Amino acid sequence: MNKIAFIGLGNMGGPMAANLLKHECPVTVFDLVPTAIDKACEQGARAAATARDAVMGADVIISMLPAAAHVKSLYLGDDGILDNIADNALVIDCSTIDAQTARDVGQTIEAAGKHFVDAPVSGGTAGAAAGTLTFIMGGSSEAVNMARPVLDKMGKNLFHAGPAGAGQVAKICNNMLLAVLMTGTSEALQLGMAHGLDPSVLSDIMKQSSGCNWTLEKYNPCPGVMEAVPSSNDYQGGFMVKLMNKDLGLAMDAAATSGSSTPMAALAQSLYRLHQGQGNQDRDFSSIFELFAAK
Ligand code: NAD
């Protein structure tokens, strides 16, 4: 059984580590927040006093951190863990970060004789808790094959998008499209409602017509249309507006790097920024629906 070090036990990392523990993997954990470590230890994890201690003797290191700066400093910073990682160990970074940082970190780790996979996730906190995340991997085939049995314990769909960094590119392409679909679906529903249509009836019609998309099928943004989605719970839980804005920022940076034209995403980003500026940063991203309400 792999000895796993898990670093970053937040909204996503906490439940992901819990799923490894449910599969009886030996997991050593570290987070900057002591209560997050305590919670993992109640579930069977071993606590480490530092990130460097956590990775000593581990075959697999998993990180789930807020942003690129955290990932870079964890692995490559002055006090970073690279020198403490065993030769041939596998590093899996599940954080959502820019592709270039993933490539830089991956190349440095591989040059030091270890393996690297970037494996950002889709599925949110509910998927993390249920062990049904989608992992979108970038890395060599060898590293990806090493990662599969570990990620299998926390997810149900594993994809290999290409070399290191490709997982990050595929993930932001998906979330960029999701932002466009959510804003478009929201304005369509609001237009229908402004003309007296019942949003449930309109949703059923569009679901069976050419406007059908994931937001209508699984995540309707209009309160009361669908049970057990954030819109029917005052937009609590789910995927926060500030995280969607983070991903749209990564998508726009990637577009600038390649000279790609992404006008739909640029507009969606502008709308999500406006929505966040109106105090909605911690609400689910489907709350953008409210922005289009007829006054
Ligand atoms: P979070 O802020 O809840 O958790 C991050 C954790 O990392 C915190 O507990 C923090 O203390 C810890 N941390 C930061 N720097 C550290 C360091 N140097 N050493 C150890 N621990 C450190 O964030 P989250 O919601 O769990 O998201 C994690 C990543 O997953 C982000 O990149 C995010 O974009 C991505 N993501 C989040 C969701 C979601 O719905 N929350 C969905 C998909 C992807």
mmCIF file of C-alpha atoms and ligand atoms in Angstrom:
data_model
loop_
_atom_site.group_PDB
_atom_site.id
_atom_site.type_symbol
_atom_site.label_atom_id
_atom_site.label_comp_id
_atom_site.label_asym_id
_atom_site.label_seq_id
_atom_site.Cartn_x
_atom_site.Cartn_y
_atom_site.Cartn_z
ATOM 1 C CA MET A 1 0.000 0.000 0.000
ATOM 2 C CA ASN A 2 1.346 3.450 -0.944
ATOM 3 C CA LYS A 3 2.388 5.750 1.879
ATOM 4 C CA ILE A 4 0.672 9.021 1.056
ATOM 5 C CA ALA A 5 1.451 12.583 2.181
ATOM 6 C CA PHE A 6 -1.504 14.966 1.773
ATOM 7 C CA ILE A 7 -0.898 18.719 1.942
ATOM 8 C CA GLY A 8 -3.774 21.213 1.964
ATOM 9 C CA LEU A 9 -6.832 20.039 3.875
ATOM 10 C CA GLY A 10 -9.367 22.720 2.949
ATOM 11 C CA ASN A 11 -12.859 22.416 1.503
ATOM 12 C CA MET A 12 -11.604 20.008 -1.163
ATOM 13 C CA GLY A 13 -8.454 18.456 0.313
ATOM 14 C CA GLY A 14 -10.111 17.556 3.650
ATOM 15 C CA PRO A 15 -12.773 15.261 2.162
ATOM 16 C CA MET A 16 -10.351 13.911 -0.461
ATOM 17 C CA ALA A 17 -7.931 12.811 2.266
ATOM 18 C CA ALA A 18 -10.885 11.328 4.179
ATOM 19 C CA ASN A 19 -11.681 9.106 1.177
ATOM 20 C CA LEU A 20 -8.104 7.810 1.058
ATOM 21 C CA LEU A 21 -8.408 6.991 4.756
ATOM 22 C CA LYS A 22 -11.716 5.176 4.142
ATOM 23 C CA HIS A 23 -9.768 2.971 1.713
ATOM 24 C CA GLU A 24 -7.317 2.299 4.571
ATOM 25 C CA CYS A 25 -4.393 4.074 2.915
ATOM 26 C CA PRO A 26 -1.723 5.264 5.347
ATOM 27 C CA VAL A 27 -1.956 9.072 5.066
ATOM 28 C CA THR A 28 0.236 11.710 6.715
ATOM 29 C CA VAL A 29 -1.264 15.187 6.567
ATOM 30 C CA PHE A 30 -0.168 18.790 6.833
ATOM 31 C CA ASP A 31 -2.032 22.110 6.601
ATOM 32 C CA LEU A 32 -1.233 25.588 7.882
ATOM 33 C CA VAL A 33 -4.498 25.439 9.873
ATOM 34 C CA PRO A 34 -4.122 23.134 12.909
ATOM 35 C CA THR A 35 -7.862 22.383 13.168
ATOM 36 C CA ALA A 36 -7.800 20.952 9.630
ATOM 37 C CA ILE A 37 -5.030 18.565 10.715
ATOM 38 C CA ASP A 38 -6.957 17.617 13.866
ATOM 39 C CA LYS A 39 -10.047 16.740 11.826
ATOM 40 C CA ALA A 40 -8.056 14.480 9.487
ATOM 41 C CA CYS A 41 -6.418 12.787 12.473
ATOM 42 C CA GLU A 42 -9.861 11.989 13.932
ATOM 43 C CA GLN A 43 -10.473 10.131 10.654
ATOM 44 C CA GLY A 44 -7.250 8.129 11.005
ATOM 45 C CA ALA A 45 -4.530 10.321 9.484
ATOM 46 C CA ARG A 46 -1.097 10.832 11.017
ATOM 47 C CA ALA A 47 -0.190 14.483 11.698
ATOM 48 C CA ALA A 48 3.052 16.072 10.537
ATOM 49 C CA ALA A 49 4.490 19.224 12.097
ATOM 50 C CA THR A 50 5.669 20.614 8.744
ATOM 51 C CA ALA A 51 5.193 19.907 5.057
ATOM 52 C CA ARG A 52 8.796 18.681 4.901
ATOM 53 C CA ASP A 53 8.090 16.167 7.677
ATOM 54 C CA ALA A 54 4.892 15.033 5.950
ATOM 55 C CA VAL A 55 6.654 13.944 2.765
ATOM 56 C CA MET A 56 9.514 12.054 4.414
ATOM 57 C CA GLY A 57 9.228 8.383 3.363
ATOM 58 C CA ALA A 58 6.092 8.950 1.277
ATOM 59 C CA ASP A 59 5.697 7.214 -2.116
ATOM 60 C CA VAL A 60 2.929 9.593 -3.171
ATOM 61 C CA ILE A 61 2.588 13.307 -2.364
ATOM 62 C CA ILE A 62 -0.749 14.997 -3.047
ATOM 63 C CA SER A 63 -1.245 18.763 -2.784
ATOM 64 C CA MET A 64 -4.555 20.641 -2.891
ATOM 65 C CA LEU A 65 -3.719 24.323 -2.424
ATOM 66 C CA PRO A 66 -5.476 27.618 -3.184
ATOM 67 C CA ALA A 67 -3.369 28.992 -6.071
ATOM 68 C CA ALA A 68 -0.134 28.841 -8.099
ATOM 69 C CA ALA A 69 1.949 30.856 -5.626
ATOM 70 C CA HIS A 70 1.212 28.309 -2.876
ATOM 71 C CA VAL A 71 2.137 25.377 -5.128
ATOM 72 C CA LYS A 72 5.361 26.999 -6.314
ATOM 73 C CA SER A 73 6.443 27.887 -2.816
ATOM 74 C CA LEU A 74 5.544 24.441 -1.410
ATOM 75 C CA TYR A 75 7.676 22.563 -3.929
ATOM 76 C CA LEU A 76 10.308 25.047 -5.083
ATOM 77 C CA GLY A 77 10.460 27.767 -2.395
ATOM 78 C CA ASP A 78 13.457 28.353 -0.086
ATOM 79 C CA ASP A 79 11.759 26.223 2.540
ATOM 80 C CA GLY A 80 10.193 23.927 -0.066
ATOM 81 C CA ILE A 81 9.809 20.160 0.136
ATOM 82 C CA LEU A 82 11.544 19.067 -3.083
ATOM 83 C CA ASP A 83 14.730 17.841 -1.350
ATOM 84 C CA ASN A 84 12.705 15.820 1.152
ATOM 85 C CA ILE A 85 10.784 13.867 -1.485
ATOM 86 C CA ALA A 86 12.150 10.361 -2.087
ATOM 87 C CA ASP A 87 13.586 9.478 -5.503
ATOM 88 C CA ASN A 88 10.957 7.903 -7.787
ATOM 89 C CA ALA A 89 8.125 9.142 -5.571
ATOM 90 C CA LEU A 90 5.037 10.474 -7.358
ATOM 91 C CA VAL A 91 3.846 14.071 -6.878
ATOM 92 C CA ILE A 92 0.206 14.779 -7.757
ATOM 93 C CA ASP A 93 -0.833 18.425 -7.612
ATOM 94 C CA CYS A 94 -4.634 18.661 -7.664
ATOM 95 C CA SER A 95 -4.819 22.454 -7.203
ATOM 96 C CA THR A 96 -6.258 24.576 -10.019
ATOM 97 C CA ILE A 97 -3.361 26.739 -11.214
ATOM 98 C CA ASP A 98 -1.996 28.163 -14.468
ATOM 99 C CA ALA A 99 -0.535 25.646 -16.909
ATOM 100 C CA GLN A 100 2.884 27.325 -17.070
ATOM 101 C CA THR A 101 3.427 27.018 -13.311
ATOM 102 C CA ALA A 102 2.330 23.363 -13.507
ATOM 103 C CA ARG A 103 4.867 22.782 -16.306
ATOM 104 C CA ASP A 104 7.666 24.587 -14.399
ATOM 105 C CA VAL A 105 7.002 22.737 -11.151
ATOM 106 C CA GLY A 106 6.614 19.437 -13.008
ATOM 107 C CA GLN A 107 9.859 19.823 -14.946
ATOM 108 C CA THR A 108 11.846 20.674 -11.812
ATOM 109 C CA ILE A 109 10.382 17.720 -9.925
ATOM 110 C CA GLU A 110 11.059 15.305 -12.815
ATOM 111 C CA ALA A 111 14.605 16.652 -13.276
ATOM 112 C CA ALA A 112 15.190 15.802 -9.597
ATOM 113 C CA GLY A 113 14.315 12.143 -10.275
ATOM 114 C CA LYS A 114 10.694 12.061 -9.140
ATOM 115 C CA HIS A 115 7.433 11.810 -11.091
ATOM 116 C CA PHE A 116 4.852 14.575 -11.539
ATOM 117 C CA VAL A 117 1.203 14.772 -12.548
ATOM 118 C CA ASP A 118 -1.026 17.851 -12.524
ATOM 119 C CA ALA A 119 -4.524 16.611 -11.752
ATOM 120 C CA PRO A 120 -7.012 19.455 -11.240
ATOM 121 C CA VAL A 121 -10.512 18.318 -10.434
ATOM 122 C CA SER A 122 -14.096 18.873 -11.465
ATOM 123 C CA GLY A 123 -17.006 17.984 -9.221
ATOM 124 C CA GLY A 124 -16.703 20.474 -6.365
ATOM 125 C CA THR A 125 -16.997 19.869 -2.659
ATOM 126 C CA ALA A 126 -19.908 17.440 -3.118
ATOM 127 C CA GLY A 127 -17.812 15.306 -5.470
ATOM 128 C CA ALA A 128 -14.856 15.489 -3.084
ATOM 129 C CA ALA A 129 -17.022 14.231 -0.206
ATOM 130 C CA ALA A 130 -18.693 11.497 -2.278
ATOM 131 C CA GLY A 131 -15.437 10.314 -3.875
ATOM 132 C CA THR A 132 -16.840 11.005 -7.340
ATOM 133 C CA LEU A 133 -14.452 13.713 -8.565
ATOM 134 C CA THR A 134 -13.263 13.928 -12.146
ATOM 135 C CA PHE A 135 -9.456 14.162 -12.305
ATOM 136 C CA ILE A 136 -7.986 15.745 -15.439
ATOM 137 C CA MET A 137 -4.350 14.683 -15.595
ATOM 138 C CA GLY A 138 -1.309 16.088 -17.327
ATOM 139 C CA GLY A 139 1.995 14.203 -17.287
ATOM 140 C CA SER A 140 3.921 11.309 -18.825
ATOM 141 C CA SER A 141 2.060 8.038 -19.378
ATOM 142 C CA GLU A 142 4.258 6.420 -16.731
ATOM 143 C CA ALA A 143 3.407 9.034 -14.096
ATOM 144 C CA VAL A 144 -0.275 9.031 -15.024
ATOM 145 C CA ASN A 145 -0.446 5.236 -14.705
ATOM 146 C CA MET A 146 1.155 5.486 -11.270
ATOM 147 C CA ALA A 147 -1.458 8.091 -10.275
ATOM 148 C CA ARG A 148 -4.513 6.152 -11.440
ATOM 149 C CA PRO A 149 -4.898 3.703 -8.508
ATOM 150 C CA VAL A 150 -4.514 6.561 -6.008
ATOM 151 C CA LEU A 151 -6.935 8.963 -7.699
ATOM 152 C CA ASP A 152 -9.394 6.101 -8.216
ATOM 153 C CA LYS A 153 -10.015 6.168 -4.459
ATOM 154 C CA MET A 154 -11.181 9.793 -4.609
ATOM 155 C CA GLY A 155 -12.874 9.993 -7.998
ATOM 156 C CA LYS A 156 -14.823 8.150 -10.637
ATOM 157 C CA ASN A 157 -13.584 9.670 -13.912
ATOM 158 C CA LEU A 158 -9.868 9.886 -14.708
ATOM 159 C CA PHE A 159 -8.690 11.565 -17.907
ATOM 160 C CA HIS A 160 -5.199 11.926 -19.374
ATOM 161 C CA ALA A 161 -5.226 15.238 -21.268
ATOM 162 C CA GLY A 162 -1.554 15.271 -22.393
ATOM 163 C CA PRO A 163 1.866 16.234 -20.970
ATOM 164 C CA ALA A 164 2.416 18.187 -17.728
ATOM 165 C CA GLY A 165 0.204 21.290 -17.679
ATOM 166 C CA ALA A 166 -2.373 19.769 -20.044
ATOM 167 C CA GLY A 167 -4.645 18.863 -17.141
ATOM 168 C CA GLN A 168 -4.785 22.532 -16.165
ATOM 169 C CA VAL A 169 -5.528 23.665 -19.723
ATOM 170 C CA ALA A 170 -8.386 21.149 -20.102
ATOM 171 C CA LYS A 171 -9.829 22.087 -16.713
ATOM 172 C CA ILE A 172 -9.963 25.834 -17.464
ATOM 173 C CA CYS A 173 -11.419 25.201 -20.936
ATOM 174 C CA ASN A 174 -14.234 23.304 -19.224
ATOM 175 C CA ASN A 175 -14.857 25.936 -16.564
ATOM 176 C CA MET A 176 -14.702 28.754 -19.112
ATOM 177 C CA LEU A 177 -17.435 27.000 -21.101
ATOM 178 C CA LEU A 178 -19.414 26.422 -17.906
ATOM 179 C CA ALA A 179 -19.361 30.175 -17.116
ATOM 180 C CA VAL A 180 -20.653 30.958 -20.615
ATOM 181 C CA LEU A 181 -23.383 28.300 -20.360
ATOM 182 C CA MET A 182 -24.475 29.486 -16.907
ATOM 183 C CA THR A 183 -24.751 33.147 -17.937
ATOM 184 C CA GLY A 184 -26.538 32.265 -21.183
ATOM 185 C CA THR A 185 -28.971 29.907 -19.470
ATOM 186 C CA SER A 186 -29.667 32.515 -16.789
ATOM 187 C CA GLU A 187 -30.512 35.263 -19.254
ATOM 188 C CA ALA A 188 -32.727 32.923 -21.301
ATOM 189 C CA LEU A 189 -34.686 31.875 -18.214
ATOM 190 C CA GLN A 190 -35.040 35.478 -17.040
ATOM 191 C CA LEU A 191 -36.256 36.580 -20.488
ATOM 192 C CA GLY A 192 -38.918 33.878 -20.451
ATOM 193 C CA MET A 193 -39.986 34.803 -16.908
ATOM 194 C CA ALA A 194 -40.168 38.503 -17.809
ATOM 195 C CA HIS A 195 -42.748 37.450 -20.416
ATOM 196 C CA GLY A 196 -44.758 35.478 -17.890
ATOM 197 C CA LEU A 197 -43.415 31.972 -18.562
ATOM 198 C CA ASP A 198 -43.108 29.420 -15.776
ATOM 199 C CA PRO A 199 -39.344 28.754 -15.411
ATOM 200 C CA SER A 200 -39.975 25.019 -14.800
ATOM 201 C CA VAL A 201 -41.960 24.694 -18.017
ATOM 202 C CA LEU A 202 -39.410 26.755 -19.948
ATOM 203 C CA SER A 203 -36.578 24.633 -18.522
ATOM 204 C CA ASP A 204 -38.357 21.436 -19.624
ATOM 205 C CA ILE A 205 -38.848 22.860 -23.128
ATOM 206 C CA MET A 206 -35.193 23.928 -23.478
ATOM 207 C CA LYS A 207 -33.957 20.630 -22.028
ATOM 208 C CA GLN A 208 -35.731 18.807 -24.867
ATOM 209 C CA SER A 209 -34.640 21.370 -27.469
ATOM 210 C CA SER A 210 -31.422 22.640 -28.968
ATOM 211 C CA GLY A 211 -30.655 24.913 -25.988
ATOM 212 C CA CYS A 212 -30.166 21.896 -23.704
ATOM 213 C CA ASN A 213 -26.975 21.996 -21.654
ATOM 214 C CA TRP A 214 -25.530 20.768 -18.343
ATOM 215 C CA THR A 215 -26.810 23.756 -16.330
ATOM 216 C CA LEU A 216 -30.404 22.978 -17.358
ATOM 217 C CA GLU A 217 -29.991 19.243 -16.813
ATOM 218 C CA LYS A 218 -28.118 19.233 -13.510
ATOM 219 C CA TYR A 219 -27.792 22.705 -11.993
ATOM 220 C CA ASN A 220 -30.748 24.930 -12.848
ATOM 221 C CA PRO A 221 -29.966 28.497 -11.660
ATOM 222 C CA CYS A 222 -33.607 29.491 -11.041
ATOM 223 C CA PRO A 223 -34.778 28.897 -7.439
ATOM 224 C CA GLY A 224 -37.457 26.238 -7.082
ATOM 225 C CA VAL A 225 -37.030 24.576 -10.478
ATOM 226 C CA MET A 226 -34.773 21.788 -9.243
ATOM 227 C CA GLU A 227 -34.343 20.220 -5.817
ATOM 228 C CA ALA A 228 -30.990 19.766 -4.080
ATOM 229 C CA VAL A 229 -29.092 22.386 -6.106
ATOM 230 C CA PRO A 230 -27.662 25.648 -4.676
ATOM 231 C CA SER A 231 -30.329 27.839 -6.364
ATOM 232 C CA SER A 232 -32.967 26.139 -4.197
ATOM 233 C CA ASN A 233 -30.866 26.757 -1.081
ATOM 234 C CA ASP A 234 -30.323 30.537 -1.359
ATOM 235 C CA TYR A 235 -27.233 29.782 -3.488
ATOM 236 C CA GLN A 236 -25.342 28.334 -0.528
ATOM 237 C CA GLY A 237 -22.815 25.519 -1.040
ATOM 238 C CA GLY A 238 -21.631 24.498 -4.496
ATOM 239 C CA PHE A 239 -18.964 26.437 -6.427
ATOM 240 C CA MET A 240 -18.364 29.970 -5.191
ATOM 241 C CA VAL A 241 -18.430 33.029 -7.472
ATOM 242 C CA LYS A 242 -14.878 33.920 -6.383
ATOM 243 C CA LEU A 243 -13.628 30.502 -7.534
ATOM 244 C CA MET A 244 -15.345 30.914 -10.907
ATOM 245 C CA ASN A 245 -13.642 34.297 -11.212
ATOM 246 C CA LYS A 246 -10.310 32.698 -10.360
ATOM 247 C CA ASP A 247 -10.797 30.118 -13.138
ATOM 248 C CA LEU A 248 -11.945 32.735 -15.646
ATOM 249 C CA GLY A 249 -8.794 34.727 -14.842
ATOM 250 C CA LEU A 250 -6.690 31.627 -15.554
ATOM 251 C CA ALA A 251 -8.590 31.067 -18.819
ATOM 252 C CA MET A 252 -8.060 34.652 -19.962
ATOM 253 C CA ASP A 253 -4.340 34.463 -19.090
ATOM 254 C CA ALA A 254 -4.067 31.231 -21.095
ATOM 255 C CA ALA A 255 -5.856 32.891 -24.026
ATOM 256 C CA ALA A 256 -3.420 35.817 -23.902
ATOM 257 C CA THR A 257 -0.460 33.419 -23.898
ATOM 258 C CA SER A 258 -1.619 31.625 -27.057
ATOM 259 C CA GLY A 259 -3.186 34.673 -28.757
ATOM 260 C CA SER A 260 -6.571 32.899 -28.719
ATOM 261 C CA SER A 261 -9.805 34.816 -29.163
ATOM 262 C CA THR A 262 -12.238 34.155 -26.287
ATOM 263 C CA PRO A 263 -14.897 36.898 -26.510
ATOM 264 C CA MET A 264 -17.663 34.880 -24.835
ATOM 265 C CA ALA A 265 -15.447 34.142 -21.845
ATOM 266 C CA ALA A 266 -14.342 37.801 -21.687
ATOM 267 C CA LEU A 267 -17.976 38.849 -21.351
ATOM 268 C CA ALA A 268 -18.720 36.100 -18.829
ATOM 269 C CA GLN A 269 -15.704 37.243 -16.795
ATOM 270 C CA SER A 270 -16.911 40.835 -16.839
ATOM 271 C CA LEU A 271 -20.380 39.735 -15.663
ATOM 272 C CA TYR A 272 -18.949 37.498 -12.928
ATOM 273 C CA ARG A 273 -16.692 40.360 -11.747
ATOM 274 C CA LEU A 274 -19.700 42.689 -11.583
ATOM 275 C CA HIS A 275 -21.653 40.034 -9.679
ATOM 276 C CA GLN A 276 -18.773 39.453 -7.249
ATOM 277 C CA GLY A 277 -18.439 43.218 -6.705
ATOM 278 C CA GLN A 278 -22.068 43.292 -5.609
ATOM 279 C CA GLY A 279 -21.219 41.138 -2.584
ATOM 280 C CA ASN A 280 -21.795 37.689 -4.046
ATOM 281 C CA GLN A 281 -18.277 36.285 -3.852
ATOM 282 C CA ASP A 282 -19.111 33.475 -1.427
ATOM 283 C CA ARG A 283 -22.407 32.462 -3.071
ATOM 284 C CA ASP A 284 -22.712 29.677 -5.634
ATOM 285 C CA PHE A 285 -21.867 30.699 -9.208
ATOM 286 C CA SER A 286 -25.431 29.982 -10.383
ATOM 287 C CA SER A 287 -26.488 33.114 -8.427
ATOM 288 C CA ILE A 288 -25.448 35.078 -11.560
ATOM 289 C CA PHE A 289 -29.106 34.339 -12.484
ATOM 290 C CA GLU A 290 -30.113 37.271 -10.230
ATOM 291 C CA LEU A 291 -28.066 39.716 -12.314
ATOM 292 C CA PHE A 292 -30.490 39.350 -15.227
ATOM 293 C CA ALA A 293 -33.750 39.828 -13.306
ATOM 294 C CA ALA A 294 -36.090 42.258 -15.042
ATOM 295 C CA LYS A 295 -36.484 45.357 -12.829
HETATM 296 P P1 NAD B 1 -9.385 26.051 0.606
HETATM 297 O O1 NAD B 1 -8.923 27.450 0.712
HETATM 298 O O2 NAD B 1 -10.626 25.620 1.301
HETATM 299 O O3 NAD B 1 -8.211 25.060 1.080
HETATM 300 C C1 NAD B 1 -6.847 25.253 0.818
HETATM 301 C C2 NAD B 1 -6.088 24.737 2.019
HETATM 302 O O4 NAD B 1 -4.678 24.823 1.748
HETATM 303 C C3 NAD B 1 -6.331 25.536 3.303
HETATM 304 O O5 NAD B 1 -6.734 24.676 4.341
HETATM 305 C C4 NAD B 1 -4.984 26.204 3.586
HETATM 306 O O6 NAD B 1 -4.713 26.366 4.962
HETATM 307 C C5 NAD B 1 -4.036 25.202 2.954
HETATM 308 N N1 NAD B 1 -2.721 25.734 2.621
HETATM 309 C C6 NAD B 1 -2.401 26.863 1.965
HETATM 310 N N2 NAD B 1 -1.067 26.962 1.830
HETATM 311 C C7 NAD B 1 -0.536 25.878 2.432
HETATM 312 C C8 NAD B 1 0.802 25.410 2.627
HETATM 313 N N3 NAD B 1 1.863 26.085 2.194
HETATM 314 N N4 NAD B 1 0.971 24.253 3.288
HETATM 315 C C9 NAD B 1 -0.095 23.548 3.744
HETATM 316 N N5 NAD B 1 -1.366 23.934 3.594
HETATM 317 C C10 NAD B 1 -1.582 25.096 2.934
HETATM 318 O O7 NAD B 1 -9.489 25.762 -0.976
HETATM 319 P P2 NAD B 1 -10.345 24.602 -1.674
HETATM 320 O O8 NAD B 1 -11.741 25.068 -1.912
HETATM 321 O O9 NAD B 1 -10.070 23.315 -0.951
HETATM 322 O O10 NAD B 1 -9.634 24.576 -3.114
HETATM 323 C C11 NAD B 1 -8.355 23.973 -3.291
HETATM 324 C C12 NAD B 1 -8.047 24.001 -4.782
HETATM 325 O O11 NAD B 1 -9.053 23.273 -5.481
HETATM 326 C C13 NAD B 1 -8.031 25.401 -5.401
HETATM 327 O O12 NAD B 1 -6.965 25.466 -6.322
HETATM 328 C C14 NAD B 1 -9.382 25.508 -6.074
HETATM 329 O O13 NAD B 1 -9.370 26.387 -7.182
HETATM 330 C C15 NAD B 1 -9.621 24.070 -6.510
HETATM 331 N N6 NAD B 1 -11.021 23.682 -6.664
HETATM 332 C C16 NAD B 1 -11.935 24.028 -5.717
HETATM 333 C C17 NAD B 1 -13.260 23.626 -5.867
HETATM 334 C C18 NAD B 1 -14.315 23.984 -4.851
HETATM 335 O O14 NAD B 1 -15.504 23.833 -5.130
HETATM 336 N N7 NAD B 1 -13.935 24.439 -3.655
HETATM 337 C C19 NAD B 1 -13.651 22.890 -7.007
HETATM 338 C C20 NAD B 1 -12.677 22.508 -7.925
HETATM 339 C C21 NAD B 1 -11.352 22.916 -7.742
#
